[in-house]
Amino acid sequence: VVQVKDFDASARMSVVAENVQWFEDNSPIDYDHKKESVVGVSYKIVAAVGESGDSSPATPIGVNLPNANWIRVEHGSKSVSLGNIEDAYHQSSGEGMAKEFSFSTMHRERADNYGVLGSKMHTALHEVVGHASGKINPGIGTPKETLKNYSSTLEEARADLVALYFILDDKMQEIGLMQNKEAGYSEFDSYISNGMMLQLRRILPGDDIEEDHMRNRQLVASWAFERGAKENVIERKVIDGKTYFVVNDYDKLRGYFGELLNEIQRIKSEGDFESGRLLVETYGVKVDQDLHAEVLRRSAPLNLAPYSGFVNPEMIATMEGDSIIDVEITYPMDFLGQMLRYGSTSSFE
Ligand SMILES: [Zn+2]
């Protein structure tokens, strides 16, 4: 990824990293599983200028390195969000989807006004606070060793739950990142409807969920749905044959996210493979076939691709002697043309 730092957005978000110890101290996880001192989390927002290899044409919206747990513990981690990519995703997912799957005008308008802010806050909290938080008990192996094939799903769930828990905390107003709770409510709405149904449009009828992030989202959403069933905290409504998942009590739901976070942190800290396996297999893998068919039926007419790819902008330098005095940027719309151009100008043959 070739990138330019977004100085304004990075400065705005630096308060998250500055307060990372506060978040750890106030997290709903057991005291024994908290880090006494969270070290060296840095966070930047960048604009991607060009991408290749693993990051192209499908691109991540954020990168968090290093992967090795022991380096993170001793030296900390670096996190970047690709701001312009996040914006592009939002603009391309289109109004059709929001119209079709929002339960009411109120929900849709809130998503229009606060959806982008909510998702950016979620990403920042997920990356900076979520992945960096918590510690493993003495003598317990790394999650890859103890939780094996379930470790990535559980790690993503843990980071999402940290984000969901804190996005509705008064702290977000105190440190000036959100003026009110609307973006948090909007994020809860979209997380639940995505985890319960929307994301299913990415897989084929009859398939199980395989991808770690998708497993994590369904795990979190459907665990919370079941947890609050008696009190109708999340309500499944069917109107004119269309299913909606509507959040009735945001504070209670936030409490459930805290509970599940505590449990998943315990699983990671203790290396409790069996509990981890049970959570993922019970809530994250199997697909409700009727709901899946409904999502495919309702999203088909919107004609939106379930995955997106990006064409790179192209830059031509204007030279004056040996120095570049200007750069002309164009935005080609033709992916195949760009690949053929790269092949003829940049191939190694
Ligand atoms: Zn993550």
mmCIF file of C-alpha atoms and ligand atoms in Angstrom:
data_model
loop_
_atom_site.group_PDB
_atom_site.id
_atom_site.type_symbol
_atom_site.label_atom_id
_atom_site.label_comp_id
_atom_site.label_asym_id
_atom_site.label_seq_id
_atom_site.Cartn_x
_atom_site.Cartn_y
_atom_site.Cartn_z
ATOM 1 C CA VAL A 1 0.000 0.000 0.000
ATOM 2 C CA VAL A 2 1.352 3.409 -0.999
ATOM 3 C CA GLN A 3 -0.254 5.962 1.256
ATOM 4 C CA VAL A 4 -0.482 9.589 2.288
ATOM 5 C CA LYS A 5 -1.110 10.360 5.937
ATOM 6 C CA ASP A 6 -4.371 12.137 6.709
ATOM 7 C CA PHE A 7 -3.036 14.573 9.315
ATOM 8 C CA ASP A 8 -6.382 15.994 10.447
ATOM 9 C CA ALA A 9 -8.131 12.671 10.928
ATOM 10 C CA SER A 10 -5.049 11.166 12.601
ATOM 11 C CA ALA A 11 -4.887 14.039 15.074
ATOM 12 C CA ARG A 12 -8.590 13.665 15.860
ATOM 13 C CA MET A 13 -8.179 9.933 16.474
ATOM 14 C CA SER A 14 -4.978 10.212 18.511
ATOM 15 C CA VAL A 15 -7.133 10.638 21.642
ATOM 16 C CA VAL A 16 -8.135 6.975 21.341
ATOM 17 C CA ALA A 17 -4.527 5.822 21.626
ATOM 18 C CA GLU A 18 -3.843 8.384 24.352
ATOM 19 C CA ASN A 19 -6.678 6.942 26.435
ATOM 20 C CA VAL A 20 -5.962 3.292 25.787
ATOM 21 C CA GLN A 21 -5.054 2.637 29.423
ATOM 22 C CA TRP A 22 -8.342 4.182 30.583
ATOM 23 C CA PHE A 23 -10.222 1.817 28.272
ATOM 24 C CA GLU A 24 -8.289 -1.158 29.639
ATOM 25 C CA ASP A 25 -8.942 -0.141 33.266
ATOM 26 C CA ASN A 26 -12.661 0.339 32.570
ATOM 27 C CA SER A 27 -13.187 -2.731 30.425
ATOM 28 C CA PRO A 28 -15.794 -5.254 31.653
ATOM 29 C CA ILE A 29 -13.241 -8.104 31.676
ATOM 30 C CA ASP A 30 -11.935 -9.728 34.878
ATOM 31 C CA TYR A 31 -9.280 -7.777 36.715
ATOM 32 C CA ASP A 32 -6.810 -10.673 36.402
ATOM 33 C CA HIS A 33 -7.080 -10.576 32.613
ATOM 34 C CA LYS A 34 -6.287 -6.863 32.266
ATOM 35 C CA LYS A 35 -2.979 -5.379 31.251
ATOM 36 C CA GLU A 36 -1.439 -3.213 33.957
ATOM 37 C CA SER A 37 0.225 -1.114 31.310
ATOM 38 C CA VAL A 38 -0.768 -1.166 27.672
ATOM 39 C CA VAL A 39 2.293 -0.285 25.623
ATOM 40 C CA GLY A 40 2.865 1.554 22.420
ATOM 41 C CA VAL A 41 -0.298 1.491 20.385
ATOM 42 C CA SER A 42 -0.018 3.983 17.543
ATOM 43 C CA TYR A 43 -2.872 4.781 15.196
ATOM 44 C CA LYS A 44 -2.929 6.720 11.930
ATOM 45 C CA ILE A 45 -5.527 7.399 9.290
ATOM 46 C CA VAL A 46 -4.116 7.325 5.771
ATOM 47 C CA ALA A 47 -5.373 7.710 2.231
ATOM 48 C CA ALA A 48 -4.351 4.852 -0.048
ATOM 49 C CA VAL A 49 -2.765 6.162 -3.244
ATOM 50 C CA GLY A 50 -1.969 2.832 -4.874
ATOM 51 C CA GLU A 51 -2.114 -0.831 -3.904
ATOM 52 C CA SER A 52 -0.782 -4.126 -5.201
ATOM 53 C CA GLY A 53 -0.101 -7.708 -4.160
ATOM 54 C CA ASP A 54 -2.278 -8.950 -1.312
ATOM 55 C CA SER A 55 -4.056 -5.604 -1.084
ATOM 56 C CA SER A 56 -5.288 -5.350 -4.639
ATOM 57 C CA PRO A 57 -7.839 -5.367 -6.175
ATOM 58 C CA ALA A 58 -9.575 -6.426 -2.928
ATOM 59 C CA THR A 59 -8.225 -4.250 -0.154
ATOM 60 C CA PRO A 60 -8.232 -4.221 3.654
ATOM 61 C CA ILE A 61 -9.702 -1.148 5.376
ATOM 62 C CA GLY A 62 -7.053 -1.324 8.047
ATOM 63 C CA VAL A 63 -3.700 -2.906 8.811
ATOM 64 C CA ASN A 64 -2.496 -3.881 12.258
ATOM 65 C CA LEU A 65 1.056 -5.113 12.762
ATOM 66 C CA PRO A 66 3.041 -6.994 13.900
ATOM 67 C CA ASN A 67 1.193 -10.297 14.127
ATOM 68 C CA ALA A 68 3.554 -11.924 16.604
ATOM 69 C CA ASN A 69 2.040 -11.782 20.059
ATOM 70 C CA TRP A 70 5.332 -11.499 21.957
ATOM 71 C CA ILE A 71 6.432 -8.428 19.976
ATOM 72 C CA ARG A 72 3.068 -6.786 20.633
ATOM 73 C CA VAL A 73 3.344 -7.461 24.343
ATOM 74 C CA GLU A 74 6.863 -6.076 24.629
ATOM 75 C CA HIS A 75 6.899 -3.278 22.079
ATOM 76 C CA GLY A 76 3.286 -2.568 21.168
ATOM 77 C CA SER A 77 1.607 -2.394 17.790
ATOM 78 C CA LYS A 78 0.945 -0.065 14.892
ATOM 79 C CA SER A 79 -2.400 0.395 13.343
ATOM 80 C CA VAL A 80 -3.499 2.267 10.233
ATOM 81 C CA SER A 81 -6.960 2.796 8.801
ATOM 82 C CA LEU A 82 -7.397 3.409 5.089
ATOM 83 C CA GLY A 83 -9.789 6.353 5.359
ATOM 84 C CA ASN A 84 -10.534 6.904 1.686
ATOM 85 C CA ILE A 85 -11.222 3.193 1.207
ATOM 86 C CA GLU A 86 -13.728 3.217 4.077
ATOM 87 C CA ASP A 87 -15.441 6.234 2.529
ATOM 88 C CA ALA A 88 -15.572 4.552 -0.871
ATOM 89 C CA TYR A 89 -17.150 1.417 0.624
ATOM 90 C CA HIS A 90 -19.831 3.485 2.269
ATOM 91 C CA GLN A 91 -20.640 5.439 -0.835
ATOM 92 C CA SER A 92 -20.765 2.357 -3.037
ATOM 93 C CA SER A 93 -22.931 0.200 -0.770
ATOM 94 C CA GLY A 94 -25.698 2.466 -1.870
ATOM 95 C CA GLU A 95 -29.028 3.667 -0.612
ATOM 96 C CA GLY A 96 -30.857 0.656 -1.958
ATOM 97 C CA MET A 97 -29.527 -1.614 0.746
ATOM 98 C CA ALA A 98 -30.358 0.851 3.542
ATOM 99 C CA LYS A 99 -33.845 1.352 2.159
ATOM 100 C CA GLU A 100 -34.557 -2.348 1.834
ATOM 101 C CA PHE A 101 -33.229 -3.439 5.220
ATOM 102 C CA SER A 102 -33.846 -0.467 7.565
ATOM 103 C CA PHE A 103 -36.819 -1.114 9.799
ATOM 104 C CA SER A 104 -38.134 2.449 9.885
ATOM 105 C CA THR A 105 -37.525 5.910 8.489
ATOM 106 C CA MET A 106 -36.005 6.846 11.839
ATOM 107 C CA HIS A 107 -33.464 4.004 11.561
ATOM 108 C CA ARG A 108 -32.627 4.894 7.987
ATOM 109 C CA GLU A 109 -32.169 8.583 8.675
ATOM 110 C CA ARG A 110 -29.974 7.826 11.637
ATOM 111 C CA ALA A 111 -27.858 5.575 9.446
ATOM 112 C CA ASP A 112 -27.638 8.313 6.791
ATOM 113 C CA ASN A 113 -26.544 10.918 9.310
ATOM 114 C CA TYR A 114 -24.385 8.887 11.666
ATOM 115 C CA GLY A 115 -23.547 5.594 9.947
ATOM 116 C CA VAL A 116 -20.146 6.676 8.648
ATOM 117 C CA LEU A 117 -19.085 8.152 11.988
ATOM 118 C CA GLY A 118 -20.291 5.047 13.832
ATOM 119 C CA SER A 119 -18.337 2.706 11.627
ATOM 120 C CA LYS A 120 -15.159 4.805 11.821
ATOM 121 C CA MET A 121 -15.372 4.845 15.622
ATOM 122 C CA HIS A 122 -15.943 1.093 15.619
ATOM 123 C CA THR A 123 -12.850 0.564 13.460
ATOM 124 C CA ALA A 124 -10.678 2.804 15.648
ATOM 125 C CA LEU A 125 -11.785 1.135 18.882
ATOM 126 C CA HIS A 126 -11.500 -2.344 17.358
ATOM 127 C CA GLU A 127 -7.948 -1.786 16.126
ATOM 128 C CA VAL A 128 -6.416 0.412 18.797
ATOM 129 C CA VAL A 129 -8.155 -0.696 21.967
ATOM 130 C CA GLY A 130 -9.593 -4.109 21.064
ATOM 131 C CA HIS A 131 -6.644 -6.055 19.684
ATOM 132 C CA ALA A 132 -4.252 -4.479 22.201
ATOM 133 C CA SER A 133 -6.299 -5.252 25.302
ATOM 134 C CA GLY A 134 -6.218 -8.143 27.738
ATOM 135 C CA LYS A 135 -3.480 -10.561 28.732
ATOM 136 C CA ILE A 136 -2.865 -14.271 28.783
ATOM 137 C CA ASN A 137 -2.464 -16.084 32.109
ATOM 138 C CA PRO A 138 1.055 -17.115 33.132
ATOM 139 C CA GLY A 139 2.006 -20.497 31.724
ATOM 140 C CA ILE A 140 -0.727 -20.529 29.059
ATOM 141 C CA GLY A 141 0.332 -20.794 25.413
ATOM 142 C CA THR A 142 -0.467 -18.352 22.615
ATOM 143 C CA PRO A 143 -4.058 -18.435 21.269
ATOM 144 C CA LYS A 144 -2.812 -20.093 18.061
ATOM 145 C CA GLU A 145 -1.552 -22.972 20.215
ATOM 146 C CA THR A 146 -4.451 -23.191 22.659
ATOM 147 C CA LEU A 147 -7.498 -22.179 20.592
ATOM 148 C CA LYS A 148 -6.123 -23.513 17.297
ATOM 149 C CA ASN A 149 -8.470 -23.069 14.319
ATOM 150 C CA TYR A 150 -10.880 -21.007 16.422
ATOM 151 C CA SER A 151 -8.316 -18.431 17.532
ATOM 152 C CA SER A 152 -8.827 -15.872 14.716
ATOM 153 C CA THR A 153 -12.622 -15.891 14.952
ATOM 154 C CA LEU A 154 -12.478 -15.450 18.721
ATOM 155 C CA GLU A 155 -9.844 -12.716 18.447
ATOM 156 C CA GLU A 156 -11.955 -10.743 15.970
ATOM 157 C CA ALA A 157 -15.008 -11.217 18.210
ATOM 158 C CA ARG A 158 -13.044 -9.941 21.192
ATOM 159 C CA ALA A 159 -11.947 -6.800 19.319
ATOM 160 C CA ASP A 160 -15.468 -6.153 17.966
ATOM 161 C CA LEU A 161 -16.946 -6.533 21.446
ATOM 162 C CA VAL A 162 -14.485 -4.024 22.906
ATOM 163 C CA ALA A 163 -15.552 -1.566 20.175
ATOM 164 C CA LEU A 164 -19.278 -2.209 20.651
ATOM 165 C CA TYR A 165 -19.009 -1.907 24.414
ATOM 166 C CA PHE A 166 -17.151 1.417 24.404
ATOM 167 C CA ILE A 167 -18.903 3.106 21.479
ATOM 168 C CA LEU A 168 -21.847 3.764 23.841
ATOM 169 C CA ASP A 169 -19.651 4.840 26.771
ATOM 170 C CA ASP A 170 -19.868 8.443 28.031
ATOM 171 C CA LYS A 171 -16.096 8.527 27.578
ATOM 172 C CA MET A 172 -16.628 9.015 23.832
ATOM 173 C CA GLN A 173 -18.355 12.348 24.539
ATOM 174 C CA GLU A 174 -15.813 13.274 27.201
ATOM 175 C CA ILE A 175 -12.862 12.938 24.828
ATOM 176 C CA GLY A 176 -14.757 14.766 22.103
ATOM 177 C CA LEU A 177 -15.042 12.009 19.498
ATOM 178 C CA MET A 178 -18.840 11.854 19.404
ATOM 179 C CA GLN A 179 -21.224 14.672 20.338
ATOM 180 C CA ASN A 180 -24.035 12.301 21.286
ATOM 181 C CA LYS A 181 -24.889 8.586 21.246
ATOM 182 C CA GLU A 182 -26.611 8.519 17.837
ATOM 183 C CA ALA A 183 -23.585 7.094 16.001
ATOM 184 C CA GLY A 184 -23.367 4.352 18.633
ATOM 185 C CA TYR A 185 -27.042 3.408 18.233
ATOM 186 C CA SER A 186 -26.623 3.390 14.474
ATOM 187 C CA GLU A 187 -23.599 1.107 14.782
ATOM 188 C CA PHE A 188 -25.559 -1.310 17.015
ATOM 189 C CA ASP A 189 -28.406 -1.413 14.453
ATOM 190 C CA SER A 190 -26.132 -2.133 11.539
ATOM 191 C CA TYR A 191 -23.968 -4.638 13.440
ATOM 192 C CA ILE A 192 -27.002 -6.670 14.473
ATOM 193 C CA SER A 193 -28.736 -6.688 11.109
ATOM 194 C CA ASN A 194 -25.467 -7.449 9.333
ATOM 195 C CA GLY A 195 -24.531 -10.251 11.732
ATOM 196 C CA MET A 196 -28.006 -11.773 11.827
ATOM 197 C CA MET A 197 -28.683 -11.661 8.096
ATOM 198 C CA LEU A 198 -27.179 -9.132 5.668
ATOM 199 C CA GLN A 199 -23.702 -10.634 5.436
ATOM 200 C CA LEU A 200 -25.226 -13.929 4.273
ATOM 201 C CA ARG A 201 -25.484 -12.468 0.776
ATOM 202 C CA ARG A 202 -21.759 -13.170 0.492
ATOM 203 C CA ILE A 203 -22.142 -16.948 0.617
ATOM 204 C CA LEU A 204 -23.910 -19.541 -1.521
ATOM 205 C CA PRO A 205 -27.122 -21.348 -0.558
ATOM 206 C CA GLY A 206 -26.324 -24.439 1.515
ATOM 207 C CA ASP A 207 -22.834 -23.317 2.538
ATOM 208 C CA ASP A 208 -21.659 -22.870 6.121
ATOM 209 C CA ILE A 209 -19.902 -19.675 7.173
ATOM 210 C CA GLU A 210 -16.132 -20.200 6.855
ATOM 211 C CA GLU A 211 -14.511 -16.763 6.935
ATOM 212 C CA ASP A 212 -13.304 -15.636 10.396
ATOM 213 C CA HIS A 213 -14.786 -12.106 10.400
ATOM 214 C CA MET A 214 -18.155 -13.408 9.207
ATOM 215 C CA ARG A 215 -18.176 -16.162 11.838
ATOM 216 C CA ASN A 216 -17.330 -13.600 14.477
ATOM 217 C CA ARG A 217 -20.146 -11.222 13.462
ATOM 218 C CA GLN A 218 -22.784 -13.927 13.448
ATOM 219 C CA LEU A 219 -21.460 -15.313 16.737
ATOM 220 C CA VAL A 220 -21.712 -11.928 18.476
ATOM 221 C CA ALA A 221 -25.101 -10.969 16.984
ATOM 222 C CA SER A 222 -26.882 -14.290 17.437
ATOM 223 C CA TRP A 223 -25.457 -14.885 20.941
ATOM 224 C CA ALA A 224 -26.787 -11.442 21.988
ATOM 225 C CA PHE A 225 -30.121 -12.110 20.273
ATOM 226 C CA GLU A 226 -30.567 -15.333 22.236
ATOM 227 C CA ARG A 227 -29.289 -13.798 25.484
ATOM 228 C CA GLY A 228 -31.923 -11.044 25.340
ATOM 229 C CA ALA A 229 -34.770 -13.148 23.932
ATOM 230 C CA LYS A 230 -36.844 -13.230 27.128
ATOM 231 C CA GLU A 231 -36.737 -9.495 27.539
ATOM 232 C CA ASN A 232 -37.101 -8.804 23.833
ATOM 233 C CA VAL A 233 -33.893 -6.798 23.740
ATOM 234 C CA ILE A 234 -33.482 -7.559 20.033
ATOM 235 C CA GLU A 235 -36.783 -8.237 18.314
ATOM 236 C CA ARG A 236 -37.283 -10.267 15.168
ATOM 237 C CA LYS A 237 -40.102 -8.623 13.226
ATOM 238 C CA VAL A 238 -41.624 -9.879 10.004
ATOM 239 C CA ILE A 239 -43.621 -7.377 7.988
ATOM 240 C CA ASP A 240 -45.050 -8.217 4.561
ATOM 241 C CA GLY A 241 -42.790 -11.248 4.422
ATOM 242 C CA LYS A 242 -39.692 -9.173 5.217
ATOM 243 C CA THR A 243 -37.603 -9.910 8.291
ATOM 244 C CA TYR A 244 -35.993 -7.188 10.409
ATOM 245 C CA PHE A 245 -33.928 -7.368 13.579
ATOM 246 C CA VAL A 246 -34.754 -4.339 15.699
ATOM 247 C CA VAL A 247 -32.851 -3.293 18.825
ATOM 248 C CA ASN A 248 -35.346 -2.339 21.576
ATOM 249 C CA ASP A 249 -32.935 -1.715 24.439
ATOM 250 C CA TYR A 250 -29.485 -0.392 23.626
ATOM 251 C CA ASP A 251 -28.224 -0.269 27.210
ATOM 252 C CA LYS A 252 -29.125 -3.889 27.896
ATOM 253 C CA LEU A 253 -27.549 -4.953 24.624
ATOM 254 C CA ARG A 254 -24.402 -3.079 25.568
ATOM 255 C CA GLY A 255 -24.383 -5.027 28.846
ATOM 256 C CA TYR A 256 -24.601 -8.335 26.947
ATOM 257 C CA PHE A 257 -21.688 -7.306 24.744
ATOM 258 C CA GLY A 258 -19.737 -6.697 27.954
ATOM 259 C CA GLU A 259 -20.687 -10.155 29.281
ATOM 260 C CA LEU A 260 -19.636 -11.931 26.107
ATOM 261 C CA LEU A 261 -16.415 -9.911 25.992
ATOM 262 C CA ASN A 262 -15.593 -11.033 29.513
ATOM 263 C CA GLU A 263 -16.214 -14.673 28.575
ATOM 264 C CA ILE A 264 -14.169 -14.565 25.367
ATOM 265 C CA GLN A 265 -11.317 -12.822 27.181
ATOM 266 C CA ARG A 266 -11.450 -15.582 29.805
ATOM 267 C CA ILE A 267 -11.303 -18.200 27.043
ATOM 268 C CA LYS A 268 -8.247 -16.500 25.533
ATOM 269 C CA SER A 269 -6.533 -15.874 28.879
ATOM 270 C CA GLU A 270 -7.033 -19.454 30.067
ATOM 271 C CA GLY A 271 -6.646 -21.084 26.653
ATOM 272 C CA ASP A 272 -10.022 -22.815 27.090
ATOM 273 C CA PHE A 273 -10.307 -24.571 23.716
ATOM 274 C CA GLU A 274 -13.541 -26.454 24.429
ATOM 275 C CA SER A 275 -15.541 -23.349 25.441
ATOM 276 C CA GLY A 276 -14.171 -21.453 22.465
ATOM 277 C CA ARG A 277 -15.056 -24.262 20.077
ATOM 278 C CA LEU A 278 -18.574 -24.476 21.478
ATOM 279 C CA LEU A 279 -19.220 -20.733 21.093
ATOM 280 C CA VAL A 280 -18.044 -20.621 17.481
ATOM 281 C CA GLU A 281 -19.750 -23.856 16.405
ATOM 282 C CA THR A 282 -23.049 -23.025 18.148
ATOM 283 C CA TYR A 283 -23.419 -19.418 17.000
ATOM 284 C CA GLY A 284 -20.966 -18.653 14.200
ATOM 285 C CA VAL A 285 -21.063 -21.411 11.606
ATOM 286 C CA LYS A 286 -24.537 -22.706 10.770
ATOM 287 C CA VAL A 287 -26.788 -20.642 8.541
ATOM 288 C CA ASP A 288 -30.558 -20.142 8.870
ATOM 289 C CA GLN A 289 -31.511 -21.377 5.381
ATOM 290 C CA ASP A 290 -34.830 -19.502 5.125
ATOM 291 C CA LEU A 291 -33.291 -16.232 6.216
ATOM 292 C CA HIS A 292 -30.417 -16.762 3.817
ATOM 293 C CA ALA A 293 -32.811 -17.311 0.891
ATOM 294 C CA GLU A 294 -34.723 -14.188 1.916
ATOM 295 C CA VAL A 295 -31.565 -12.032 2.013
ATOM 296 C CA LEU A 296 -30.506 -13.259 -1.430
ATOM 297 C CA ARG A 297 -34.015 -12.622 -2.812
ATOM 298 C CA ARG A 298 -34.243 -9.117 -1.356
ATOM 299 C CA SER A 299 -30.755 -7.979 -2.315
ATOM 300 C CA ALA A 300 -30.746 -9.432 -5.864
ATOM 301 C CA PRO A 301 -32.758 -6.571 -7.471
ATOM 302 C CA LEU A 302 -30.363 -4.022 -5.938
ATOM 303 C CA ASN A 303 -27.654 -5.409 -8.170
ATOM 304 C CA LEU A 304 -24.811 -4.761 -5.737
ATOM 305 C CA ALA A 305 -21.695 -6.914 -5.782
ATOM 306 C CA PRO A 306 -21.154 -8.677 -2.439
ATOM 307 C CA TYR A 307 -17.423 -7.906 -2.614
ATOM 308 C CA SER A 308 -15.669 -4.849 -4.026
ATOM 309 C CA GLY A 309 -12.396 -4.350 -5.853
ATOM 310 C CA PHE A 310 -10.509 -1.155 -6.587
ATOM 311 C CA VAL A 311 -8.817 0.264 -9.666
ATOM 312 C CA ASN A 312 -5.672 2.271 -8.839
ATOM 313 C CA PRO A 313 -5.403 5.942 -9.744
ATOM 314 C CA GLU A 314 -2.584 6.543 -12.231
ATOM 315 C CA MET A 315 0.018 9.256 -11.806
ATOM 316 C CA ILE A 316 2.215 10.946 -14.366
ATOM 317 C CA ALA A 317 5.029 13.178 -13.151
ATOM 318 C CA THR A 318 5.679 16.536 -14.757
ATOM 319 C CA MET A 319 9.474 16.962 -14.756
ATOM 320 C CA GLU A 320 11.598 20.062 -14.786
ATOM 321 C CA GLY A 321 15.146 18.823 -15.244
ATOM 322 C CA ASP A 322 15.612 16.185 -12.556
ATOM 323 C CA SER A 323 12.844 17.291 -10.227
ATOM 324 C CA ILE A 324 9.176 16.553 -10.165
ATOM 325 C CA ILE A 325 7.210 19.790 -10.182
ATOM 326 C CA ASP A 326 3.712 18.394 -10.514
ATOM 327 C CA VAL A 327 1.813 15.121 -10.697
ATOM 328 C CA GLU A 328 -1.195 14.538 -12.866
ATOM 329 C CA ILE A 329 -3.635 12.009 -11.439
ATOM 330 C CA THR A 330 -6.208 10.186 -13.507
ATOM 331 C CA TYR A 331 -8.819 7.712 -12.351
ATOM 332 C CA PRO A 332 -9.242 4.935 -14.896
ATOM 333 C CA MET A 333 -12.484 2.974 -14.589
ATOM 334 C CA ASP A 334 -11.349 -0.107 -16.488
ATOM 335 C CA PHE A 335 -9.712 -2.806 -14.342
ATOM 336 C CA LEU A 336 -8.722 -5.126 -17.185
ATOM 337 C CA GLY A 337 -7.169 -2.227 -19.130
ATOM 338 C CA GLN A 338 -5.108 -1.286 -16.090
ATOM 339 C CA MET A 339 -3.851 -4.848 -15.594
ATOM 340 C CA LEU A 340 -2.822 -5.080 -19.266
ATOM 341 C CA ARG A 341 -1.076 -1.714 -18.996
ATOM 342 C CA TYR A 342 0.840 -2.891 -15.903
ATOM 343 C CA GLY A 343 1.744 -6.044 -17.814
ATOM 344 C CA SER A 344 3.268 -4.127 -20.689
ATOM 345 C CA THR A 345 5.040 -1.419 -18.649
ATOM 346 C CA SER A 346 6.002 -3.184 -15.421
ATOM 347 C CA SER A 347 6.482 -6.856 -16.165
ATOM 348 C CA PHE A 348 9.704 -8.622 -15.226
ATOM 349 C CA GLU A 349 10.180 -10.577 -18.453
HETATM 350 ZN ZN ZN B 1 -9.449 -7.208 13.788
#
